[in-house]
Coordinates of C-alpha atoms in Angstrom, one line a residue:
M1 CA 18.3 21.5 35.9
K2 CA 17.6 17.4 34.0
A3 CA 14.8 16.6 31.8
N4 CA 13.5 13.1 31.8
W5 CA 12.3 10.9 29.1
L6 CA 10.9 8.6 30.8
S7 CA 11.1 4.5 29.8
V8 CA 8.7 3.4 26.8
P9 CA 7.2 0.7 24.9
L10 CA 9.1 -1.5 23.7
S11 CA 12.5 -0.9 25.8
A12 CA 11.8 -1.3 29.7
A13 CA 16.0 -0.8 29.2
L14 CA 15.6 2.8 28.5
V15 CA 17.5 5.6 30.7
L16 CA 18.1 9.0 28.4
S17 CA 18.3 12.5 29.9
L18 CA 19.5 15.4 28.7
A19 CA 20.0 19.0 30.6
A20 CA 17.9 21.5 29.6
C21 CA 18.9 25.1 29.0
G22 CA 16.8 28.1 27.4
G23 CA 17.9 29.4 24.1
A24 CA 15.4 30.8 20.9
P25 CA 11.6 29.4 19.9
A26 CA 12.0 26.9 17.6
A27 CA 10.7 27.9 13.8
T28 CA 7.7 28.7 13.1
P29 CA 5.9 24.7 12.4
T30 CA 3.4 24.7 9.7
S31 CA -0.1 25.0 10.6
S32 CA -3.1 22.2 11.1
P33 CA -5.6 21.6 12.4
S34 CA -5.5 21.9 16.0
A35 CA -6.5 19.2 18.6
G36 CA -9.9 21.4 19.7
A37 CA -10.4 21.7 15.4
A38 CA -14.0 19.5 16.4
D39 CA -14.9 21.9 19.7
D40 CA -17.4 22.9 17.9
A41 CA -18.5 20.6 15.2
A42 CA -20.7 17.4 15.2
V43 CA -19.3 14.0 16.3
T44 CA -20.6 11.2 14.8
Q45 CA -19.6 8.7 17.5
V46 CA -18.0 5.0 16.2
V47 CA -18.1 2.5 18.4
L48 CA -15.5 -0.5 17.5
S49 CA -16.5 -4.2 18.7
D50 CA -16.8 -7.8 18.1
S51 CA -20.3 -8.1 18.2
G52 CA -21.5 -4.9 16.2
I53 CA -20.5 -1.6 14.9
M54 CA -22.8 1.7 17.1
V55 CA -22.8 5.0 15.5
D56 CA -23.9 7.4 17.2
G57 CA -26.0 4.1 19.6
A58 CA -27.7 3.0 16.9
S59 CA -26.6 -0.3 15.1
A60 CA -24.3 0.6 12.1
S61 CA -26.3 1.0 8.8
T62 CA -24.8 -1.9 5.8
D63 CA -26.2 0.7 3.0
P64 CA -23.3 2.6 1.3
A65 CA -24.9 5.2 1.0
S66 CA -24.7 6.5 4.7
A67 CA -21.7 8.1 6.1
V68 CA -20.7 4.9 7.7
Y69 CA -21.8 1.5 6.6
T70 CA -20.4 -2.3 6.9
G71 CA -19.8 -4.9 4.7
A72 CA -17.5 -3.9 2.6
G73 CA -14.5 -6.2 1.1
I74 CA -11.2 -5.4 2.6
V75 CA -8.9 -4.7 -0.3
Y76 CA -6.0 -7.7 0.5
Y77 CA -3.1 -10.0 -1.8
E78 CA -4.9 -12.9 -2.4
D79 CA -3.3 -16.3 -2.5
G80 CA -2.9 -18.8 -5.3
H81 CA -1.9 -16.4 -8.3
D82 CA 1.1 -15.6 -10.9
E83 CA 3.6 -13.6 -10.7
T84 CA 1.2 -11.6 -13.0
Y85 CA -1.2 -10.6 -10.7
G86 CA 1.1 -8.6 -8.8
E87 CA 4.8 -8.2 -6.8
G88 CA 3.9 -10.5 -4.4
G89 CA 5.3 -13.1 -3.2
Q90 CA 3.7 -16.0 -1.0
E91 CA 4.1 -14.1 2.4
D92 CA 2.9 -11.2 1.6
A93 CA -0.1 -13.8 0.6
H94 CA -3.9 -14.7 2.7
T95 CA -6.7 -16.6 2.4
A96 CA -10.5 -15.4 1.5
E97 CA -11.7 -16.8 4.6
E98 CA -8.7 -14.8 6.7
A99 CA -9.9 -11.7 4.5
A100 CA -13.3 -11.9 4.9
A101 CA -13.0 -12.7 8.6
H102 CA -12.1 -9.2 8.3
T103 CA -15.6 -6.4 9.4
V104 CA -14.4 -3.2 7.4
V105 CA -15.4 0.1 8.7
T106 CA -16.1 2.9 5.7
I107 CA -16.6 6.2 6.4
T108 CA -18.1 8.0 3.2
Q109 CA -18.6 11.5 3.9
P110 CA -17.0 14.7 5.7
G111 CA -17.1 15.4 8.8
V112 CA -15.6 14.3 12.5
Y113 CA -15.7 11.5 13.7
R114 CA -15.1 9.6 17.4
V115 CA -13.8 6.3 17.5
S116 CA -13.6 3.7 20.4
G117 CA -13.3 0.5 21.3
T118 CA -12.3 -3.0 20.1
L119 CA -12.3 -4.8 16.5
S120 CA -9.9 -7.8 17.0
A121 CA -10.3 -8.6 12.9
G122 CA -11.6 -5.0 11.2
Q123 CA -10.3 -2.9 9.4
L124 CA -11.7 1.8 9.8
A125 CA -11.1 2.8 6.0
V126 CA -12.1 6.3 5.2
D127 CA -13.5 6.8 1.5
L128 CA -15.2 9.8 0.4
G129 CA -15.3 8.9 -3.4
E130 CA -14.7 9.9 -6.7
G131 CA -13.4 13.5 -7.3
A132 CA -12.6 13.4 -3.3
E133 CA -9.1 14.1 -3.9
E134 CA -10.1 17.6 -5.8
D135 CA -12.8 19.0 -2.9
P136 CA -11.4 21.1 -0.7
E137 CA -14.7 20.2 0.9
A138 CA -13.4 16.2 1.3
V139 CA -12.0 16.4 5.1
V140 CA -12.6 13.4 7.5
T141 CA -10.8 13.9 11.3
L142 CA -10.8 10.2 13.0
I143 CA -10.6 11.0 16.9
L144 CA -9.4 8.2 18.5
D145 CA -10.1 7.6 21.7
G146 CA -9.5 4.2 23.1
A147 CA -9.6 2.6 19.8
D148 CA -7.8 -0.9 19.8
I149 CA -8.1 -2.5 15.7
T150 CA -6.2 -5.7 14.2
C151 CA -6.2 -6.6 10.5
T152 CA -4.4 -9.6 10.1
V153 CA -4.4 -9.2 6.0
A154 CA -3.9 -5.1 5.5
P155 CA -3.7 -1.5 7.1
A156 CA -5.6 -2.0 10.3
V157 CA -6.3 1.9 9.1
I158 CA -6.5 3.6 5.8
F159 CA -7.5 6.8 3.9
Y160 CA -8.2 6.0 0.7
R161 CA -9.9 9.0 -1.2
V162 CA -9.9 12.2 0.5
Y163 CA -9.0 15.9 -0.5
E164 CA -5.7 16.6 -1.0
C165 CA -4.4 19.6 -0.6
A166 CA -1.2 19.0 -1.7
S167 CA 1.2 18.9 -5.2
A168 CA 3.1 15.4 -6.1
D169 CA 4.5 17.8 -8.9
S170 CA 8.3 17.6 -8.3
E171 CA 9.0 21.0 -10.2
T172 CA 7.6 22.5 -6.8
A173 CA 8.2 20.6 -4.8
S174 CA 10.6 22.0 -1.0
A175 CA 11.4 21.4 2.0
T176 CA 8.3 23.6 3.4
V177 CA 4.6 22.6 3.6
D178 CA 1.4 23.3 4.9
T179 CA -0.7 20.6 5.3
S180 CA -3.2 22.1 7.2
A181 CA -6.1 21.7 4.5
A182 CA -5.9 17.9 4.2
G183 CA -8.0 16.2 3.7
A184 CA -7.0 13.0 6.7
N185 CA -6.5 13.8 9.7
V186 CA -5.6 12.3 13.2
I187 CA -6.7 13.9 16.3
L188 CA -5.4 11.9 19.4
A189 CA -8.0 12.7 22.6
D190 CA -6.3 14.0 25.6
G191 CA -5.4 10.4 27.8
S192 CA -6.4 7.6 25.2
E193 CA -4.9 5.1 24.7
N194 CA -4.9 3.4 20.7
N195 CA -3.9 0.7 19.8
I196 CA -3.5 0.1 16.1
T197 CA -2.1 -3.5 15.0
G198 CA -1.7 -4.0 11.0
S199 CA -0.6 -5.4 8.4
Y200 CA 0.5 -3.9 4.1
V201 CA -0.8 -5.1 1.1
A202 CA 1.6 -5.6 -1.4
K203 CA 2.2 -4.5 -4.8
I204 CA -1.6 -6.2 -7.3
Y205 CA -1.3 -5.1 -10.6
Q206 CA -4.4 -3.7 -12.8
E207 CA -5.1 -6.6 -14.9
G208 CA -3.1 -7.1 -18.2
T209 CA -0.4 -4.9 -17.0
D210 CA 2.1 -4.0 -14.8
K211 CA 0.5 -0.8 -13.3
K212 CA -0.8 -0.5 -9.6
L213 CA -3.6 -1.1 -8.5
H214 CA -3.5 -1.8 -5.6
K215 CA 0.0 -1.5 -3.1
Y216 CA -0.2 0.4 0.7
D217 CA 2.5 -0.5 2.5
G218 CA 2.0 0.6 6.5
A219 CA 0.0 -0.8 9.4
F220 CA -1.6 2.3 9.2
Y221 CA -1.9 4.4 5.9
S222 CA -3.2 7.1 4.0
K223 CA -3.0 7.8 -0.6
M224 CA -3.1 11.5 0.3
S225 CA -1.6 13.8 2.5
M226 CA -2.4 13.6 6.3
N227 CA -1.9 16.3 9.8
L228 CA -1.7 14.1 13.2
N229 CA -2.5 15.9 16.4
G230 CA -2.6 15.2 20.1
G231 CA -5.4 16.6 21.9
E232 CA -5.6 19.9 23.5
E233 CA -3.3 18.8 26.7
G234 CA -1.5 16.9 23.7
T235 CA -1.8 13.1 26.3
G236 CA -3.3 11.0 23.7
T237 CA -1.4 7.9 23.1
L238 CA -1.3 5.9 19.6
N239 CA 0.5 2.8 19.1
I240 CA 1.6 1.0 16.1
I241 CA 2.7 -2.3 15.4
A242 CA 2.8 -3.3 12.1
D243 CA 4.1 -7.0 10.1
N244 CA 5.7 -4.3 7.6
E245 CA 5.7 -0.6 8.1
G246 CA 3.9 1.7 10.5
L247 CA 2.6 5.0 10.0
D248 CA 3.0 5.7 5.7
S249 CA 1.7 8.9 4.3
E250 CA 2.0 8.2 0.2
L251 CA 2.9 12.4 -0.6
H252 CA 3.2 14.6 3.0
L253 CA 3.3 13.5 6.8
T254 CA 2.7 15.9 9.7
I255 CA 2.9 15.2 13.3
N256 CA 2.2 17.5 16.2
G257 CA 1.7 16.0 18.9
G258 CA 0.9 13.2 20.7
N259 CA 2.1 10.3 22.0
I260 CA 3.7 7.6 20.1
A261 CA 4.8 4.4 20.0
I262 CA 5.6 2.7 16.3
Q263 CA 7.4 -1.4 16.0
S264 CA 8.0 -2.1 13.3
Q265 CA 9.0 -4.7 11.0
N266 CA 10.0 -2.7 8.0
D267 CA 10.1 1.2 8.3
G268 CA 8.8 3.0 11.3
I269 CA 7.2 5.8 9.4
N270 CA 7.5 6.8 5.6
T271 CA 6.4 8.7 3.4
N272 CA 7.0 7.7 -0.2
E273 CA 6.8 9.8 -3.2
D274 CA 9.9 10.1 -5.0
G275 CA 11.8 13.7 -5.2
V276 CA 8.4 15.1 -3.6
S277 CA 7.2 13.8 0.4
V278 CA 7.6 15.6 3.1
T279 CA 8.0 13.7 6.8
T280 CA 7.9 16.9 9.2
V281 CA 7.7 16.1 13.3
N282 CA 6.3 19.6 15.0
G283 CA 6.0 18.3 18.7
G284 CA 4.7 15.1 20.0
K285 CA 6.6 12.1 21.6
L286 CA 8.3 9.7 19.7
Y287 CA 9.5 6.1 20.1
I288 CA 10.4 4.0 17.0
N289 CA 11.8 0.4 16.6
A290 CA 11.7 -0.3 13.0
G291 CA 13.7 -2.7 10.8
L292 CA 12.8 -5.5 13.5
G293 CA 12.6 -8.4 10.1
E294 CA 15.4 -8.0 8.1
E295 CA 15.5 -4.3 7.4
G296 CA 14.0 -1.1 8.2
D297 CA 14.9 2.9 8.7
G298 CA 12.8 4.9 11.9
I299 CA 11.8 7.8 9.4
D300 CA 12.5 7.4 6.2
S301 CA 11.4 9.9 3.8
N302 CA 11.4 9.7 -0.3
G303 CA 11.8 13.7 0.2
W304 CA 12.1 15.9 2.7
L305 CA 12.6 14.8 6.2
V306 CA 11.6 17.9 8.8
I307 CA 12.0 18.3 12.0
N308 CA 11.0 21.5 14.0
G309 CA 10.2 20.5 17.6
G310 CA 9.0 17.5 20.2
E311 CA 11.7 14.5 21.3
I312 CA 12.1 11.4 19.5
V313 CA 14.0 8.4 19.6
S314 CA 14.7 6.6 16.1
L315 CA 15.8 3.6 16.1
A316 CA 16.5 1.6 12.9
N317 CA 18.4 -2.1 12.5
G318 CA 21.6 -2.1 13.1
R319 CA 23.2 -4.0 10.6
T320 CA 21.3 -3.7 7.4
G321 CA 22.4 -0.1 5.7
D322 CA 19.4 1.9 7.1
G323 CA 19.1 5.1 9.2
G324 CA 17.4 6.2 12.8
L325 CA 16.4 9.0 10.1
D326 CA 16.4 8.7 6.2
S327 CA 15.7 11.1 3.8
D328 CA 16.3 11.7 -0.4
L329 CA 16.4 15.4 -0.9
G330 CA 17.8 16.6 2.9
I331 CA 17.2 16.4 6.7
V332 CA 16.4 19.9 8.6
L333 CA 16.3 19.8 12.3
N334 CA 15.3 22.9 13.6
G335 CA 14.7 22.0 17.2
G336 CA 13.8 18.9 19.3
H337 CA 15.7 16.3 21.5
I338 CA 16.3 13.9 18.7
L339 CA 18.0 11.1 19.4
A340 CA 19.0 8.3 16.4
L341 CA 20.1 5.4 15.8
G342 CA 21.0 2.9 12.9
S343 CA 24.1 1.3 10.8
R344 CA 24.0 3.9 8.7
S345 CA 23.4 8.0 8.8
D346 CA 22.5 10.9 6.6
P347 CA 24.1 14.0 6.7
I348 CA 22.1 16.7 8.3
D349 CA 21.0 19.4 6.3
S350 CA 23.3 22.6 6.2
T351 CA 20.2 24.6 6.9
S352 CA 19.5 23.8 9.8
A353 CA 18.3 26.1 12.8
Q354 CA 19.7 23.5 15.8
A355 CA 23.5 22.3 16.4
S356 CA 23.6 17.6 15.9
L357 CA 26.1 15.5 16.0
N358 CA 26.4 12.8 13.9
W359 CA 29.1 9.8 14.3
S360 CA 30.0 6.2 12.2
L361 CA 31.3 4.4 14.7
A362 CA 34.1 1.6 13.6
D363 CA 32.6 -1.1 15.4
V364 CA 29.1 -2.7 15.6
Q365 CA 27.7 -1.8 19.6
E366 CA 26.1 -4.6 21.3
G367 CA 21.7 -4.2 21.9
G368 CA 22.5 -3.2 26.1
S369 CA 25.1 -1.3 25.6
I370 CA 25.3 2.3 27.5
L371 CA 25.7 5.0 24.9
V372 CA 27.2 8.6 26.3
I373 CA 27.4 11.9 25.1
N374 CA 29.7 14.2 27.1
D375 CA 30.3 18.0 26.7
S376 CA 34.3 19.1 26.6
E377 CA 33.6 20.0 30.6
G378 CA 32.3 16.7 31.3
K379 CA 28.9 17.1 31.5
E380 CA 26.9 14.3 30.9
L381 CA 23.9 15.5 27.6
L382 CA 23.0 11.6 27.6
S383 CA 22.5 8.8 28.6
Y384 CA 20.7 5.6 26.8
T385 CA 20.6 1.9 27.7
T386 CA 20.2 0.7 23.5
E387 CA 18.1 -1.6 22.7
K388 CA 19.3 -3.4 19.3
E389 CA 22.5 -2.5 17.3
Y390 CA 23.7 0.0 15.6
S391 CA 26.9 1.4 14.4
S392 CA 25.3 5.1 13.1
V393 CA 24.3 7.8 15.4
V394 CA 23.0 11.2 15.3
F395 CA 21.7 12.8 18.6
S396 CA 20.2 16.8 18.3
A397 CA 19.3 18.8 20.7
P398 CA 19.7 22.7 21.9
E399 CA 22.8 22.2 24.1
L400 CA 25.2 21.6 21.7
T401 CA 26.4 24.7 20.4
A402 CA 28.6 25.1 17.8
D403 CA 31.8 26.3 19.2
G404 CA 30.9 23.0 21.8
S405 CA 33.8 19.6 21.4
Y406 CA 31.9 16.6 22.5
T407 CA 32.4 12.4 23.4
L408 CA 30.8 9.9 22.6
T409 CA 31.1 6.5 25.0
V410 CA 29.9 3.4 24.7
D411 CA 30.4 0.8 27.4
G412 CA 33.0 4.3 29.0
E413 CA 34.7 4.0 25.5
E414 CA 35.0 6.8 23.9
Q415 CA 34.2 5.7 19.8
Q416 CA 35.9 7.5 17.4
N417 CA 34.3 9.3 14.7
M418 CA 34.9 6.6 11.6
G419 CA 32.9 8.6 8.3
Q420 CA 31.6 11.9 6.7
G421 CA 29.2 13.1 9.5
G422 CA 26.2 15.7 9.0
R423 CA 25.1 18.5 11.3
G424 CA 23.6 21.7 11.1
G425 CA 25.8 24.1 8.8
P426 CA 28.9 23.3 6.5
G427 CA 29.1 20.8 4.8
G428 CA 30.7 17.6 6.5
Q429 CA 34.3 17.1 6.4
P430 CA 35.7 13.9 4.1
P431 CA 35.5 10.9 4.4
R432 CA 38.9 9.6 6.9
D433 CA 40.7 5.6 5.7
L434 CA 38.1 3.5 7.2
P435 CA 39.8 0.6 9.6
E436 CA 38.4 -3.1 8.6
G437 CA 35.1 -3.5 9.3
A438 CA 34.1 -0.2 9.4
Q439 CA 30.4 1.3 7.7
P440 CA 30.5 2.6 4.3
P441 CA 30.6 6.7 4.9
D442 CA 29.1 7.7 2.1
G443 CA 25.7 6.2 2.6
Q444 CA 26.1 3.7 0.5
R445 CA 23.6 0.0 1.4
P446 CA 25.2 -2.8 1.8
E447 CA 23.6 -5.5 -0.3
R448 CA 20.3 -7.0 1.1
P449 CA 19.8 -10.4 2.8
D450 CA 18.3 -12.7 0.4
G451 CA 19.3 -11.1 -2.2
A452 CA 16.3 -9.2 -1.8
Q453 CA 15.9 -6.0 -4.5
P454 CA 15.0 -2.5 -3.6
G455 CA 11.6 -2.8 -3.6
E456 CA 10.8 -6.6 -3.0
R457 CA 10.1 -7.5 0.5
P458 CA 12.8 -9.9 2.1
Q459 CA 11.8 -13.5 3.3
R460 CA 9.6 -13.5 6.8
P461 CA 12.7 -14.2 9.6
D462 CA 11.5 -18.0 11.7
G463 CA 10.0 -18.9 8.9
A464 CA 6.4 -17.5 9.7
Q465 CA 3.4 -18.4 6.8
P466 CA 1.3 -16.1 5.1
G467 CA -1.5 -14.5 8.3
E468 CA 1.1 -15.2 10.7
R469 CA 3.2 -12.9 12.2
P470 CA 7.3 -13.8 12.2
Q471 CA 8.6 -14.2 16.7
R472 CA 9.7 -11.0 17.7
P473 CA 13.2 -10.3 18.9
D474 CA 14.4 -9.6 22.0
G475 CA 11.2 -11.1 23.9
A476 CA 8.7 -7.7 22.6
Q477 CA 5.6 -8.4 24.5
P478 CA 2.0 -7.7 22.4
P479 CA 0.0 -4.8 22.2
E480 CA -1.2 -5.8 25.2
D481 CA 1.6 -4.6 27.3
M482 CA 2.2 -1.5 25.6
K483 CA -0.4 0.0 26.7
G484 CA -0.2 2.3 29.9
Q485 CA 3.4 3.8 28.6
T486 CA 4.1 6.7 27.7
P487 CA 6.6 8.0 25.4
P488 CA 9.6 10.3 26.9
Q489 CA 9.0 13.6 28.1
S490 CA 11.6 16.5 28.2
T491 CA 12.2 20.1 27.6
G492 CA 14.4 23.1 25.9
E493 CA 14.1 25.3 23.5
V494 CA 16.0 25.5 20.4
S495 CA 19.4 27.0 20.3
P496 CA 20.2 28.0 16.5
A497 CA 24.3 27.3 16.4
P498 CA 25.5 24.7 13.6
V499 CA 28.7 22.4 15.8
E500 CA 31.6 20.6 14.2
E501 CA 31.7 16.8 13.7
Q502 CA 33.4 15.3 16.4
S503 CA 36.2 12.8 16.0

């Protein structure tokens, strides 16, 4: 029996199939609000429009004391400042006129809010005020139900101050977190199509210091731990197009379901508390095309990355030392169907319950090539037409077994694994001598283009100016061409068995 991964946004050439087989159930995911959490709650209806915002059928208030109001200023990196203002460059700055053209819709009270409609220049912000971080009642659930928001100077959706359910203490940090009580929650309404097109805010200093006042890297951003859920049937869709990073949380991020497609100039998904953050994927269908600027990982966690289920295609920049999966403290694969391409491969943690293959190829492979993985009997486990360049491949699925032997071919040519791979099971074998042109197997990143240092944003391609979007590569289309698409689908359960790296 075969289950098809259907074509997804930004990859019309995607053809990927997986053989499904039974096995032990996936590891129990960490809990979070269910898609039906709002069933018995009073839901505030927020309808977006360029001609005016409606709240429960009436025009939105301009009073900041209201549960929903309009008129707040937008936080952005303002042009015309010297180096004492922040770490941004001219490419990160925006004019006051561009910022003022945006309508900010701010939610100030706990509750459930159903958001629909279109805002072509604006931001949806959640800010429950001083003390919210310590208040377990300071919880907001956004039900996105046909929401289309575009912001060219900052994140299009941002959670500022809500309850933080977890600790940022690195001494007690672990790969297992429970974000069920998080103050930031998003549900994708069944059957809905939601488009978030956003920018970012480079680091702005507190006046007279070099300490952070503002820094928001993602088009969809939360300063607190966040849960993202599908509807009860899991048919809601979220499309994110990002000038910098896509979906970000400053502490933890848990994805429980929904169809999520991300196109980003930098990282696709990022959680950024060093040595603490955990990105957890329990389910859903994710397609990530990252690093479309000059660098970027597919999924990047500054702590741990844990995948318990779902169907994931994660593509990183193919030449800048970035990976489809990237984690500082460990990548744990317990279930799901996962394909990650990039130009480096982090090892898979030995505690993983599901087997994986991790290939470092000698040469950069071209976009449009056909990648195939077969087992020792010649059975095809995966066939994928790539969208972009790559030299590393990570594949994990229930079909892999501890004693299996697997081959990878690109356009019919068998590929040798030239570096140290990771997998569910004992640590990888020592790296072999690399031929000329091979990618480094030790996870070290090459020098960044234009001399950019870690934490700095390299110059935008194509000479894009502040407020302008760089040209998208390979003829990628704007968000309206993403509508009506669905990320990949497959079936299968976990077979918890490590597998040896292949050569």
